[in-house]
Amino acid sequence: MAKKRPQTKAKRPQLTDGEIPVVGAREPCPCGSGRRYKACHGRAAAHAVTELVQRPFEGLPGECDWVALRELVPAATAELTLKEGLPEGVPSVRLATVLPMAWPALRRDDGSVLIGLQNDTASGDISRDLADTLLRALEAEPGNPVQGRRAPADGPRLQDLLDLSAPFEPVVHEGFEFWVPDAQNATAEVTASLERANAAAIPTVRLQGVEAAYWCQTPDKNHLRWVMPHPEEQLLDALARLHAAGASSLGEGTRLVGSFRAHGLTVPVWDLPSGFGAQDAEKPAAEFAERLAGALADDTPLTGDERRARGGLTNRQVTLS
């Protein structure tokens, strides 16, 4: 019998990690290792997708307002400026808190783009997911929504696409009429979604005298929710100093009741009397900002009363994200 010829294996082209495409978890890995994708390069990709970015909006102008629009404000928009300028046929790009039917994005008939901020995201990096949605919206056919998907683990983030020198200036709306420039010609589905959203929206106003402070009205009482950029431990120490000194309120009938923790930032919350409007909060908030600046600069150890005040504030902290 003839001898069997030794089998020779052709060398596979060597791919870098960045060149290896995403495939199904149980499919052979495109790198040629012979292992399933999930046990090879898919392992690193899955980790990159699920790893939580604690401050996804860090480095963006108006980080505190991004957090507020993501977690606290029902209806608001903000113009976005792209680093490379607007593509041909795209007159504007706007961020919106929510879009009809919870669409991630919408390319309008006139070519303009709306990006929804409060949607669920597929990865642990909201910035990367939003950037992926933005890029797909810029290429979508006018008159169509953009559906959600898992963003590539090595895709760009908002910090890569937006002009970081442009200001971020939210505009708070009473309702969601900005969804439909021509309400009379809106579909029945969009009209019903608009009615539901308007019915659920809590009246909200952004204060003008301080950054990222939002007054809101509820049936029983009003609130002020103020997203602050300071490191959490330093901010809690400062709030505790003011609270122990009886200087943490915004005036008669108001009370600092705790804080939220959202996307790496802290959001102190005050209860306000039902008759205490947004305009009534402007001067007290500006005065509080001055007191807070002094407390933040104080690095002496907390007193016993201040430590107890800090413990109370910490116990009343709620994590939103």
PDB file of C-alpha atoms in Angstrom:
ATOM      1  CA  MET A   1       0.000   0.000   0.000  1.00  0.00           C
ATOM      2  CA  ALA A   2       1.173   3.474  -0.743  1.00  0.00           C
ATOM      3  CA  LYS A   3       2.361   5.434   2.187  1.00  0.00           C
ATOM      4  CA  LYS A   4       0.076   8.230   3.344  1.00  0.00           C
ATOM      5  CA  ARG A   5       1.483  11.593   2.701  1.00  0.00           C
ATOM      6  CA  PRO A   6       1.911  13.719   5.803  1.00  0.00           C
ATOM      7  CA  GLN A   7      -0.826  16.301   6.114  1.00  0.00           C
ATOM      8  CA  THR A   8       0.302  19.878   6.058  1.00  0.00           C
ATOM      9  CA  LYS A   9      -1.820  22.673   7.429  1.00  0.00           C
ATOM     10  CA  ALA A  10      -1.927  25.921   5.560  1.00  0.00           C
ATOM     11  CA  LYS A  11      -0.998  28.846   7.688  1.00  0.00           C
ATOM     12  CA  ARG A  12      -3.928  31.032   8.499  1.00  0.00           C
ATOM     13  CA  PRO A  13      -3.494  34.794   8.155  1.00  0.00           C
ATOM     14  CA  GLN A  14      -2.728  36.359  11.493  1.00  0.00           C
ATOM     15  CA  LEU A  15      -5.405  38.798  12.625  1.00  0.00           C
ATOM     16  CA  THR A  16      -5.016  41.434  15.281  1.00  0.00           C
ATOM     17  CA  ASP A  17      -7.649  41.612  18.001  1.00  0.00           C
ATOM     18  CA  GLY A  18      -9.169  44.675  16.382  1.00  0.00           C
ATOM     19  CA  GLU A  19      -9.638  42.840  13.048  1.00  0.00           C
ATOM     20  CA  ILE A  20     -11.516  39.854  14.462  1.00  0.00           C
ATOM     21  CA  PRO A  21     -15.239  40.227  13.688  1.00  0.00           C
ATOM     22  CA  VAL A  22     -18.027  39.494  16.160  1.00  0.00           C
ATOM     23  CA  VAL A  23     -19.804  36.180  15.489  1.00  0.00           C
ATOM     24  CA  GLY A  24     -22.220  33.943  17.359  1.00  0.00           C
ATOM     25  CA  ALA A  25     -21.050  32.697  20.748  1.00  0.00           C
ATOM     26  CA  ARG A  26     -21.054  29.025  19.628  1.00  0.00           C
ATOM     27  CA  GLU A  27     -19.476  29.602  16.206  1.00  0.00           C
ATOM     28  CA  PRO A  28     -15.769  28.951  15.547  1.00  0.00           C
ATOM     29  CA  CYS A  29     -13.658  31.959  16.449  1.00  0.00           C
ATOM     30  CA  PRO A  30     -12.601  33.841  13.275  1.00  0.00           C
ATOM     31  CA  CYS A  31      -9.008  33.967  14.591  1.00  0.00           C
ATOM     32  CA  GLY A  32      -8.573  30.318  13.550  1.00  0.00           C
ATOM     33  CA  SER A  33      -7.831  28.900  16.997  1.00  0.00           C
ATOM     34  CA  GLY A  34     -10.387  26.131  16.559  1.00  0.00           C
ATOM     35  CA  ARG A  35     -12.226  27.149  19.724  1.00  0.00           C
ATOM     36  CA  ARG A  36     -15.701  28.572  19.939  1.00  0.00           C
ATOM     37  CA  TYR A  37     -15.917  32.339  19.838  1.00  0.00           C
ATOM     38  CA  LYS A  38     -17.261  32.595  23.388  1.00  0.00           C
ATOM     39  CA  ALA A  39     -14.225  30.697  24.736  1.00  0.00           C
ATOM     40  CA  CYS A  40     -11.717  32.672  22.678  1.00  0.00           C
ATOM     41  CA  HIS A  41     -11.877  36.302  21.548  1.00  0.00           C
ATOM     42  CA  GLY A  42     -15.559  36.519  22.509  1.00  0.00           C
ATOM     43  CA  ARG A  43     -14.546  36.388  26.160  1.00  0.00           C
ATOM     44  CA  ALA A  44     -12.729  39.730  25.982  1.00  0.00           C
ATOM     45  CA  ALA A  45     -15.488  41.216  23.824  1.00  0.00           C
ATOM     46  CA  ALA A  46     -18.166  40.181  26.331  1.00  0.00           C
ATOM     47  CA  HIS A  47     -16.155  41.675  29.186  1.00  0.00           C
ATOM     48  CA  ALA A  48     -15.766  44.957  27.305  1.00  0.00           C
ATOM     49  CA  VAL A  49     -19.505  45.058  26.599  1.00  0.00           C
ATOM     50  CA  THR A  50     -20.645  44.332  30.155  1.00  0.00           C
ATOM     51  CA  GLU A  51     -18.006  46.230  32.132  1.00  0.00           C
ATOM     52  CA  LEU A  52     -19.737  49.156  33.818  1.00  0.00           C
ATOM     53  CA  VAL A  53     -18.372  52.629  33.164  1.00  0.00           C
ATOM     54  CA  GLN A  54     -19.081  54.507  36.390  1.00  0.00           C
ATOM     55  CA  ARG A  55     -19.018  58.001  34.839  1.00  0.00           C
ATOM     56  CA  PRO A  56     -20.075  57.574  31.200  1.00  0.00           C
ATOM     57  CA  PHE A  57     -20.466  61.330  30.615  1.00  0.00           C
ATOM     58  CA  GLU A  58     -17.150  62.365  32.173  1.00  0.00           C
ATOM     59  CA  GLY A  59     -15.258  64.734  29.900  1.00  0.00           C
ATOM     60  CA  LEU A  60     -18.374  66.004  28.125  1.00  0.00           C
ATOM     61  CA  PRO A  61     -19.340  69.668  28.584  1.00  0.00           C
ATOM     62  CA  GLY A  62     -22.238  69.814  31.033  1.00  0.00           C
ATOM     63  CA  GLU A  63     -21.658  66.378  32.559  1.00  0.00           C
ATOM     64  CA  CYS A  64     -24.030  67.212  35.427  1.00  0.00           C
ATOM     65  CA  ASP A  65     -26.806  68.175  33.009  1.00  0.00           C
ATOM     66  CA  TRP A  66     -26.281  64.957  31.028  1.00  0.00           C
ATOM     67  CA  VAL A  67     -26.883  63.030  34.256  1.00  0.00           C
ATOM     68  CA  ALA A  68     -29.960  65.120  35.051  1.00  0.00           C
ATOM     69  CA  LEU A  69     -31.483  64.575  31.616  1.00  0.00           C
ATOM     70  CA  ARG A  70     -30.745  60.856  31.821  1.00  0.00           C
ATOM     71  CA  GLU A  71     -32.293  60.305  35.269  1.00  0.00           C
ATOM     72  CA  LEU A  72     -34.373  63.249  36.502  1.00  0.00           C
ATOM     73  CA  VAL A  73     -35.911  65.400  33.762  1.00  0.00           C
ATOM     74  CA  PRO A  74     -38.992  64.178  31.876  1.00  0.00           C
ATOM     75  CA  ALA A  75     -38.942  66.368  28.757  1.00  0.00           C
ATOM     76  CA  ALA A  76     -35.872  68.225  27.537  1.00  0.00           C
ATOM     77  CA  THR A  77     -33.686  68.658  24.463  1.00  0.00           C
ATOM     78  CA  ALA A  78     -30.181  69.948  23.768  1.00  0.00           C
ATOM     79  CA  GLU A  79     -28.392  70.741  20.513  1.00  0.00           C
ATOM     80  CA  LEU A  80     -25.317  68.593  19.896  1.00  0.00           C
ATOM     81  CA  THR A  81     -22.283  69.832  17.959  1.00  0.00           C
ATOM     82  CA  LEU A  82     -20.302  67.168  16.114  1.00  0.00           C
ATOM     83  CA  LYS A  83     -16.502  67.317  16.095  1.00  0.00           C
ATOM     84  CA  GLU A  84     -16.381  66.801  12.320  1.00  0.00           C
ATOM     85  CA  GLY A  85     -19.379  69.020  11.592  1.00  0.00           C
ATOM     86  CA  LEU A  86     -22.792  67.988  10.289  1.00  0.00           C
ATOM     87  CA  PRO A  87     -22.886  65.593   7.322  1.00  0.00           C
ATOM     88  CA  GLU A  88     -24.576  66.729   4.139  1.00  0.00           C
ATOM     89  CA  GLY A  89     -28.342  66.432   4.436  1.00  0.00           C
ATOM     90  CA  VAL A  90     -28.368  66.581   8.251  1.00  0.00           C
ATOM     91  CA  PRO A  91     -29.453  70.083   9.325  1.00  0.00           C
ATOM     92  CA  SER A  92     -29.198  69.408  13.068  1.00  0.00           C
ATOM     93  CA  VAL A  93     -28.579  66.799  15.764  1.00  0.00           C
ATOM     94  CA  ARG A  94     -30.478  67.081  19.034  1.00  0.00           C
ATOM     95  CA  LEU A  95     -30.436  65.064  22.221  1.00  0.00           C
ATOM     96  CA  ALA A  96     -33.868  64.306  23.709  1.00  0.00           C
ATOM     97  CA  THR A  97     -34.734  62.749  27.035  1.00  0.00           C
ATOM     98  CA  VAL A  98     -37.306  60.384  25.467  1.00  0.00           C
ATOM     99  CA  LEU A  99     -38.570  59.665  21.944  1.00  0.00           C
ATOM    100  CA  PRO A 100     -41.893  58.147  20.781  1.00  0.00           C
ATOM    101  CA  MET A 101     -42.214  54.415  21.449  1.00  0.00           C
ATOM    102  CA  ALA A 102     -38.845  54.635  23.273  1.00  0.00           C
ATOM    103  CA  TRP A 103     -36.969  54.716  19.960  1.00  0.00           C
ATOM    104  CA  PRO A 104     -33.203  55.038  20.483  1.00  0.00           C
ATOM    105  CA  ALA A 105     -33.047  57.622  17.685  1.00  0.00           C
ATOM    106  CA  LEU A 106     -35.093  59.133  14.876  1.00  0.00           C
ATOM    107  CA  ARG A 107     -34.079  60.533  11.484  1.00  0.00           C
ATOM    108  CA  ARG A 108     -36.825  62.991  10.635  1.00  0.00           C
ATOM    109  CA  ASP A 109     -38.233  63.651   7.184  1.00  0.00           C
ATOM    110  CA  ASP A 110     -36.123  66.812   6.882  1.00  0.00           C
ATOM    111  CA  GLY A 111     -32.953  64.827   7.655  1.00  0.00           C
ATOM    112  CA  SER A 112     -32.480  66.120  11.215  1.00  0.00           C
ATOM    113  CA  VAL A 113     -31.580  63.633  13.957  1.00  0.00           C
ATOM    114  CA  LEU A 114     -33.023  63.133  17.438  1.00  0.00           C
ATOM    115  CA  ILE A 115     -31.189  60.880  19.918  1.00  0.00           C
ATOM    116  CA  GLY A 116     -33.032  59.448  22.956  1.00  0.00           C
ATOM    117  CA  LEU A 117     -31.081  59.524  26.216  1.00  0.00           C
ATOM    118  CA  GLN A 118     -33.294  57.592  28.648  1.00  0.00           C
ATOM    119  CA  ASN A 119     -33.371  54.296  26.728  1.00  0.00           C
ATOM    120  CA  ASP A 120     -32.062  51.024  28.105  1.00  0.00           C
ATOM    121  CA  THR A 121     -28.583  50.297  26.797  1.00  0.00           C
ATOM    122  CA  ALA A 122     -27.035  46.959  25.874  1.00  0.00           C
ATOM    123  CA  SER A 123     -23.607  47.481  27.409  1.00  0.00           C
ATOM    124  CA  GLY A 124     -22.094  48.953  30.536  1.00  0.00           C
ATOM    125  CA  ASP A 125     -21.005  52.111  28.707  1.00  0.00           C
ATOM    126  CA  ILE A 126     -23.899  54.443  27.924  1.00  0.00           C
ATOM    127  CA  SER A 127     -21.578  56.785  26.056  1.00  0.00           C
ATOM    128  CA  ARG A 128     -20.483  54.064  23.618  1.00  0.00           C
ATOM    129  CA  ASP A 129     -24.067  52.902  23.059  1.00  0.00           C
ATOM    130  CA  LEU A 130     -25.247  56.449  22.346  1.00  0.00           C
ATOM    131  CA  ALA A 131     -22.347  57.063  19.974  1.00  0.00           C
ATOM    132  CA  ASP A 132     -23.223  53.917  18.028  1.00  0.00           C
ATOM    133  CA  THR A 133     -26.870  55.020  17.827  1.00  0.00           C
ATOM    134  CA  LEU A 134     -25.813  58.488  16.685  1.00  0.00           C
ATOM    135  CA  LEU A 135     -23.626  57.155  13.864  1.00  0.00           C
ATOM    136  CA  ARG A 136     -26.403  54.872  12.623  1.00  0.00           C
ATOM    137  CA  ALA A 137     -28.944  57.715  12.816  1.00  0.00           C
ATOM    138  CA  LEU A 138     -26.739  59.940  10.657  1.00  0.00           C
ATOM    139  CA  GLU A 139     -26.812  57.251   7.944  1.00  0.00           C
ATOM    140  CA  ALA A 140     -30.472  56.258   8.290  1.00  0.00           C
ATOM    141  CA  GLU A 141     -33.003  57.094   5.617  1.00  0.00           C
ATOM    142  CA  PRO A 142     -35.042  60.214   6.495  1.00  0.00           C
ATOM    143  CA  GLY A 143     -38.383  59.436   8.099  1.00  0.00           C
ATOM    144  CA  ASN A 144     -37.181  56.340   9.960  1.00  0.00           C
ATOM    145  CA  PRO A 145     -36.423  55.431  13.577  1.00  0.00           C
ATOM    146  CA  VAL A 146     -33.194  53.686  14.574  1.00  0.00           C
ATOM    147  CA  GLN A 147     -33.517  50.436  16.503  1.00  0.00           C
ATOM    148  CA  GLY A 148     -31.351  49.446  19.444  1.00  0.00           C
ATOM    149  CA  ARG A 149     -28.445  47.012  19.212  1.00  0.00           C
ATOM    150  CA  ARG A 150     -25.274  46.029  21.036  1.00  0.00           C
ATOM    151  CA  ALA A 151     -22.545  48.533  20.175  1.00  0.00           C
ATOM    152  CA  PRO A 152     -19.158  47.163  19.069  1.00  0.00           C
ATOM    153  CA  ALA A 153     -16.810  46.905  22.039  1.00  0.00           C
ATOM    154  CA  ASP A 154     -14.178  48.931  20.217  1.00  0.00           C
ATOM    155  CA  GLY A 155     -16.568  51.537  18.818  1.00  0.00           C
ATOM    156  CA  PRO A 156     -16.266  55.280  19.471  1.00  0.00           C
ATOM    157  CA  ARG A 157     -17.805  57.044  22.461  1.00  0.00           C
ATOM    158  CA  LEU A 158     -19.643  60.374  22.562  1.00  0.00           C
ATOM    159  CA  GLN A 159     -16.393  61.955  23.741  1.00  0.00           C
ATOM    160  CA  ASP A 160     -14.879  60.953  20.373  1.00  0.00           C
ATOM    161  CA  LEU A 161     -17.740  62.291  18.225  1.00  0.00           C
ATOM    162  CA  LEU A 162     -18.856  65.520  19.902  1.00  0.00           C
ATOM    163  CA  ASP A 163     -17.133  68.905  19.862  1.00  0.00           C
ATOM    164  CA  LEU A 164     -15.942  69.158  23.460  1.00  0.00           C
ATOM    165  CA  SER A 165     -15.518  72.938  23.186  1.00  0.00           C
ATOM    166  CA  ALA A 166     -19.206  73.498  22.385  1.00  0.00           C
ATOM    167  CA  PRO A 167     -21.513  74.328  25.326  1.00  0.00           C
ATOM    168  CA  PHE A 168     -24.243  71.924  26.404  1.00  0.00           C
ATOM    169  CA  GLU A 169     -27.428  73.929  26.981  1.00  0.00           C
ATOM    170  CA  PRO A 170     -30.542  71.901  27.863  1.00  0.00           C
ATOM    171  CA  VAL A 171     -33.982  73.277  27.097  1.00  0.00           C
ATOM    172  CA  VAL A 172     -36.685  71.914  29.419  1.00  0.00           C
ATOM    173  CA  HIS A 173     -40.139  71.498  27.871  1.00  0.00           C
ATOM    174  CA  GLU A 174     -43.555  71.282  29.496  1.00  0.00           C
ATOM    175  CA  GLY A 175     -44.425  68.278  27.336  1.00  0.00           C
ATOM    176  CA  PHE A 176     -43.244  66.214  24.380  1.00  0.00           C
ATOM    177  CA  GLU A 177     -44.665  68.259  21.514  1.00  0.00           C
ATOM    178  CA  PHE A 178     -41.126  68.587  20.162  1.00  0.00           C
ATOM    179  CA  TRP A 179     -41.573  64.999  18.926  1.00  0.00           C
ATOM    180  CA  VAL A 180     -43.955  66.056  16.152  1.00  0.00           C
ATOM    181  CA  PRO A 181     -43.370  69.298  14.229  1.00  0.00           C
ATOM    182  CA  ASP A 182     -46.692  68.653  12.464  1.00  0.00           C
ATOM    183  CA  ALA A 183     -48.980  67.118  15.080  1.00  0.00           C
ATOM    184  CA  GLN A 184     -51.964  67.002  12.717  1.00  0.00           C
ATOM    185  CA  ASN A 185     -50.169  64.563  10.428  1.00  0.00           C
ATOM    186  CA  ALA A 186     -48.710  62.344  13.174  1.00  0.00           C
ATOM    187  CA  THR A 187     -49.600  58.670  13.112  1.00  0.00           C
ATOM    188  CA  ALA A 188     -52.147  57.357  15.607  1.00  0.00           C
ATOM    189  CA  GLU A 189     -49.371  55.381  17.313  1.00  0.00           C
ATOM    190  CA  VAL A 190     -47.201  58.475  17.819  1.00  0.00           C
ATOM    191  CA  THR A 191     -50.185  60.551  18.947  1.00  0.00           C
ATOM    192  CA  ALA A 192     -51.133  57.966  21.572  1.00  0.00           C
ATOM    193  CA  SER A 193     -47.524  57.765  22.770  1.00  0.00           C
ATOM    194  CA  LEU A 194     -47.409  61.575  23.021  1.00  0.00           C
ATOM    195  CA  GLU A 195     -50.599  61.685  25.102  1.00  0.00           C
ATOM    196  CA  ARG A 196     -49.291  59.034  27.507  1.00  0.00           C
ATOM    197  CA  ALA A 197     -45.937  60.798  27.896  1.00  0.00           C
ATOM    198  CA  ASN A 198     -47.519  64.198  28.535  1.00  0.00           C
ATOM    199  CA  ALA A 199     -49.854  62.711  31.150  1.00  0.00           C
ATOM    200  CA  ALA A 200     -46.902  61.230  33.067  1.00  0.00           C
ATOM    201  CA  ALA A 201     -44.559  64.241  32.846  1.00  0.00           C
ATOM    202  CA  ILE A 202     -43.788  66.047  36.119  1.00  0.00           C
ATOM    203  CA  PRO A 203     -43.510  69.851  35.737  1.00  0.00           C
ATOM    204  CA  THR A 204     -39.778  70.614  35.837  1.00  0.00           C
ATOM    205  CA  VAL A 205     -37.719  73.810  35.575  1.00  0.00           C
ATOM    206  CA  ARG A 206     -33.936  74.239  35.312  1.00  0.00           C
ATOM    207  CA  LEU A 207     -32.665  77.003  37.595  1.00  0.00           C
ATOM    208  CA  GLN A 208     -30.758  79.810  35.879  1.00  0.00           C
ATOM    209  CA  GLY A 209     -28.493  81.007  38.705  1.00  0.00           C
ATOM    210  CA  VAL A 210     -26.676  77.717  39.404  1.00  0.00           C
ATOM    211  CA  GLU A 211     -25.595  74.764  37.290  1.00  0.00           C
ATOM    212  CA  ALA A 212     -27.634  71.555  36.890  1.00  0.00           C
ATOM    213  CA  ALA A 213     -30.264  72.302  39.570  1.00  0.00           C
ATOM    214  CA  TYR A 214     -33.816  71.249  38.654  1.00  0.00           C
ATOM    215  CA  TRP A 215     -37.022  72.236  40.448  1.00  0.00           C
ATOM    216  CA  CYS A 216     -39.935  69.845  40.057  1.00  0.00           C
ATOM    217  CA  GLN A 217     -43.557  69.839  41.182  1.00  0.00           C
ATOM    218  CA  THR A 218     -45.412  66.871  42.649  1.00  0.00           C
ATOM    219  CA  PRO A 219     -48.953  66.723  44.060  1.00  0.00           C
ATOM    220  CA  ASP A 220     -47.844  66.805  47.719  1.00  0.00           C
ATOM    221  CA  LYS A 221     -44.687  68.918  47.673  1.00  0.00           C
ATOM    222  CA  ASN A 222     -42.059  70.339  45.389  1.00  0.00           C
ATOM    223  CA  HIS A 223     -38.412  69.316  45.194  1.00  0.00           C
ATOM    224  CA  LEU A 224     -35.043  70.634  44.114  1.00  0.00           C
ATOM    225  CA  ARG A 225     -32.651  68.050  42.672  1.00  0.00           C
ATOM    226  CA  TRP A 226     -29.156  69.398  42.132  1.00  0.00           C
ATOM    227  CA  VAL A 227     -26.517  67.350  40.298  1.00  0.00           C
ATOM    228  CA  MET A 228     -23.081  68.292  41.637  1.00  0.00           C
ATOM    229  CA  PRO A 229     -19.629  67.561  40.161  1.00  0.00           C
ATOM    230  CA  HIS A 230     -17.672  67.298  43.418  1.00  0.00           C
ATOM    231  CA  PRO A 231     -16.152  63.997  44.622  1.00  0.00           C
ATOM    232  CA  GLU A 232     -18.773  62.139  46.649  1.00  0.00           C
ATOM    233  CA  GLU A 233     -16.861  61.863  49.929  1.00  0.00           C
ATOM    234  CA  GLN A 234     -15.839  65.508  49.879  1.00  0.00           C
ATOM    235  CA  LEU A 235     -19.373  66.616  49.043  1.00  0.00           C
ATOM    236  CA  LEU A 236     -20.952  64.515  51.806  1.00  0.00           C
ATOM    237  CA  ASP A 237     -18.500  65.982  54.329  1.00  0.00           C
ATOM    238  CA  ALA A 238     -19.408  69.506  53.199  1.00  0.00           C
ATOM    239  CA  LEU A 239     -23.152  68.823  53.325  1.00  0.00           C
ATOM    240  CA  ALA A 240     -22.748  67.316  56.793  1.00  0.00           C
ATOM    241  CA  ARG A 241     -20.943  70.448  58.041  1.00  0.00           C
ATOM    242  CA  LEU A 242     -23.758  72.641  56.754  1.00  0.00           C
ATOM    243  CA  HIS A 243     -26.469  70.310  58.041  1.00  0.00           C
ATOM    244  CA  ALA A 244     -24.973  70.199  61.556  1.00  0.00           C
ATOM    245  CA  ALA A 245     -24.744  73.995  61.525  1.00  0.00           C
ATOM    246  CA  GLY A 246     -28.379  74.385  60.500  1.00  0.00           C
ATOM    247  CA  ALA A 247     -27.315  75.884  57.164  1.00  0.00           C
ATOM    248  CA  SER A 248     -28.323  73.154  54.717  1.00  0.00           C
ATOM    249  CA  SER A 249     -31.860  74.318  53.927  1.00  0.00           C
ATOM    250  CA  LEU A 250     -32.998  76.676  51.181  1.00  0.00           C
ATOM    251  CA  GLY A 251     -35.211  78.736  53.442  1.00  0.00           C
ATOM    252  CA  GLU A 252     -38.223  78.378  55.692  1.00  0.00           C
ATOM    253  CA  GLY A 253     -40.141  75.151  55.159  1.00  0.00           C
ATOM    254  CA  THR A 254     -37.388  73.577  53.038  1.00  0.00           C
ATOM    255  CA  ARG A 255     -35.245  70.633  54.059  1.00  0.00           C
ATOM    256  CA  LEU A 256     -32.265  68.694  52.714  1.00  0.00           C
ATOM    257  CA  VAL A 257     -33.635  65.160  52.808  1.00  0.00           C
ATOM    258  CA  GLY A 258     -30.899  63.060  51.197  1.00  0.00           C
ATOM    259  CA  SER A 259     -29.302  62.453  47.840  1.00  0.00           C
ATOM    260  CA  PHE A 260     -29.238  60.282  44.753  1.00  0.00           C
ATOM    261  CA  ARG A 261     -26.131  58.643  43.348  1.00  0.00           C
ATOM    262  CA  ALA A 262     -26.204  58.605  39.548  1.00  0.00           C
ATOM    263  CA  HIS A 263     -23.503  57.859  36.970  1.00  0.00           C
ATOM    264  CA  GLY A 264     -20.672  58.633  39.344  1.00  0.00           C
ATOM    265  CA  LEU A 265     -22.110  61.925  40.633  1.00  0.00           C
ATOM    266  CA  THR A 266     -24.094  62.888  43.724  1.00  0.00           C
ATOM    267  CA  VAL A 267     -27.481  64.623  43.556  1.00  0.00           C
ATOM    268  CA  PRO A 268     -28.612  66.322  46.801  1.00  0.00           C
ATOM    269  CA  VAL A 269     -32.404  66.593  47.114  1.00  0.00           C
ATOM    270  CA  TRP A 270     -34.455  69.173  49.025  1.00  0.00           C
ATOM    271  CA  ASP A 271     -38.122  69.017  49.941  1.00  0.00           C
ATOM    272  CA  LEU A 272     -39.881  72.339  49.260  1.00  0.00           C
ATOM    273  CA  PRO A 273     -43.337  73.547  50.287  1.00  0.00           C
ATOM    274  CA  SER A 274     -46.001  73.154  47.599  1.00  0.00           C
ATOM    275  CA  GLY A 275     -46.133  76.923  47.092  1.00  0.00           C
ATOM    276  CA  PHE A 276     -42.352  77.210  46.689  1.00  0.00           C
ATOM    277  CA  GLY A 277     -41.835  77.742  42.943  1.00  0.00           C
ATOM    278  CA  ALA A 278     -38.781  77.634  40.725  1.00  0.00           C
ATOM    279  CA  GLN A 279     -38.309  81.401  40.911  1.00  0.00           C
ATOM    280  CA  ASP A 280     -38.484  81.221  44.703  1.00  0.00           C
ATOM    281  CA  ALA A 281     -35.560  78.777  44.643  1.00  0.00           C
ATOM    282  CA  GLU A 282     -33.184  80.919  42.573  1.00  0.00           C
ATOM    283  CA  LYS A 283     -31.825  83.222  45.303  1.00  0.00           C
ATOM    284  CA  PRO A 284     -31.663  80.590  48.090  1.00  0.00           C
ATOM    285  CA  ALA A 285     -29.853  78.193  45.736  1.00  0.00           C
ATOM    286  CA  ALA A 286     -27.251  80.828  44.836  1.00  0.00           C
ATOM    287  CA  GLU A 287     -26.709  81.583  48.530  1.00  0.00           C
ATOM    288  CA  PHE A 288     -26.408  77.887  49.316  1.00  0.00           C
ATOM    289  CA  ALA A 289     -23.781  77.525  46.572  1.00  0.00           C
ATOM    290  CA  GLU A 290     -21.645  80.104  48.390  1.00  0.00           C
ATOM    291  CA  ARG A 291     -22.025  78.300  51.733  1.00  0.00           C
ATOM    292  CA  LEU A 292     -21.200  74.992  50.069  1.00  0.00           C
ATOM    293  CA  ALA A 293     -18.023  76.400  48.507  1.00  0.00           C
ATOM    294  CA  GLY A 294     -16.824  77.372  51.974  1.00  0.00           C
ATOM    295  CA  ALA A 295     -17.664  73.965  53.410  1.00  0.00           C
ATOM    296  CA  LEU A 296     -15.899  72.191  50.551  1.00  0.00           C
ATOM    297  CA  ALA A 297     -12.739  74.171  51.298  1.00  0.00           C
ATOM    298  CA  ASP A 298     -12.776  73.090  54.967  1.00  0.00           C
ATOM    299  CA  ASP A 299     -10.549  70.024  55.404  1.00  0.00           C
ATOM    300  CA  THR A 300     -10.574  69.849  59.206  1.00  0.00           C
ATOM    301  CA  PRO A 301     -11.839  66.589  60.771  1.00  0.00           C
ATOM    302  CA  LEU A 302     -15.614  66.359  61.231  1.00  0.00           C
ATOM    303  CA  THR A 303     -16.959  66.993  64.707  1.00  0.00           C
ATOM    304  CA  GLY A 304     -19.211  64.479  66.433  1.00  0.00           C
ATOM    305  CA  ASP A 305     -22.363  66.352  65.351  1.00  0.00           C
ATOM    306  CA  GLU A 306     -21.055  66.560  61.801  1.00  0.00           C
ATOM    307  CA  ARG A 307     -20.282  62.832  61.697  1.00  0.00           C
ATOM    308  CA  ARG A 308     -23.805  62.056  62.893  1.00  0.00           C
ATOM    309  CA  ALA A 309     -25.212  64.394  60.238  1.00  0.00           C
ATOM    310  CA  ARG A 310     -23.095  62.674  57.622  1.00  0.00           C
ATOM    311  CA  GLY A 311     -24.338  59.268  58.717  1.00  0.00           C
ATOM    312  CA  GLY A 312     -27.919  60.450  58.366  1.00  0.00           C
ATOM    313  CA  LEU A 313     -27.276  61.769  54.853  1.00  0.00           C
ATOM    314  CA  THR A 314     -25.533  58.556  53.843  1.00  0.00           C
ATOM    315  CA  ASN A 315     -28.428  56.444  55.124  1.00  0.00           C
ATOM    316  CA  ARG A 316     -30.813  58.468  52.981  1.00  0.00           C
ATOM    317  CA  GLN A 317     -28.806  58.052  49.775  1.00  0.00           C
ATOM    318  CA  VAL A 318     -30.419  56.189  46.874  1.00  0.00           C
ATOM    319  CA  THR A 319     -28.446  54.839  43.922  1.00  0.00           C
ATOM    320  CA  LEU A 320     -30.173  55.395  40.575  1.00  0.00           C
ATOM    321  CA  SER A 321     -27.476  53.880  38.373  1.00  0.00           C
TER     322      SER A 321
END
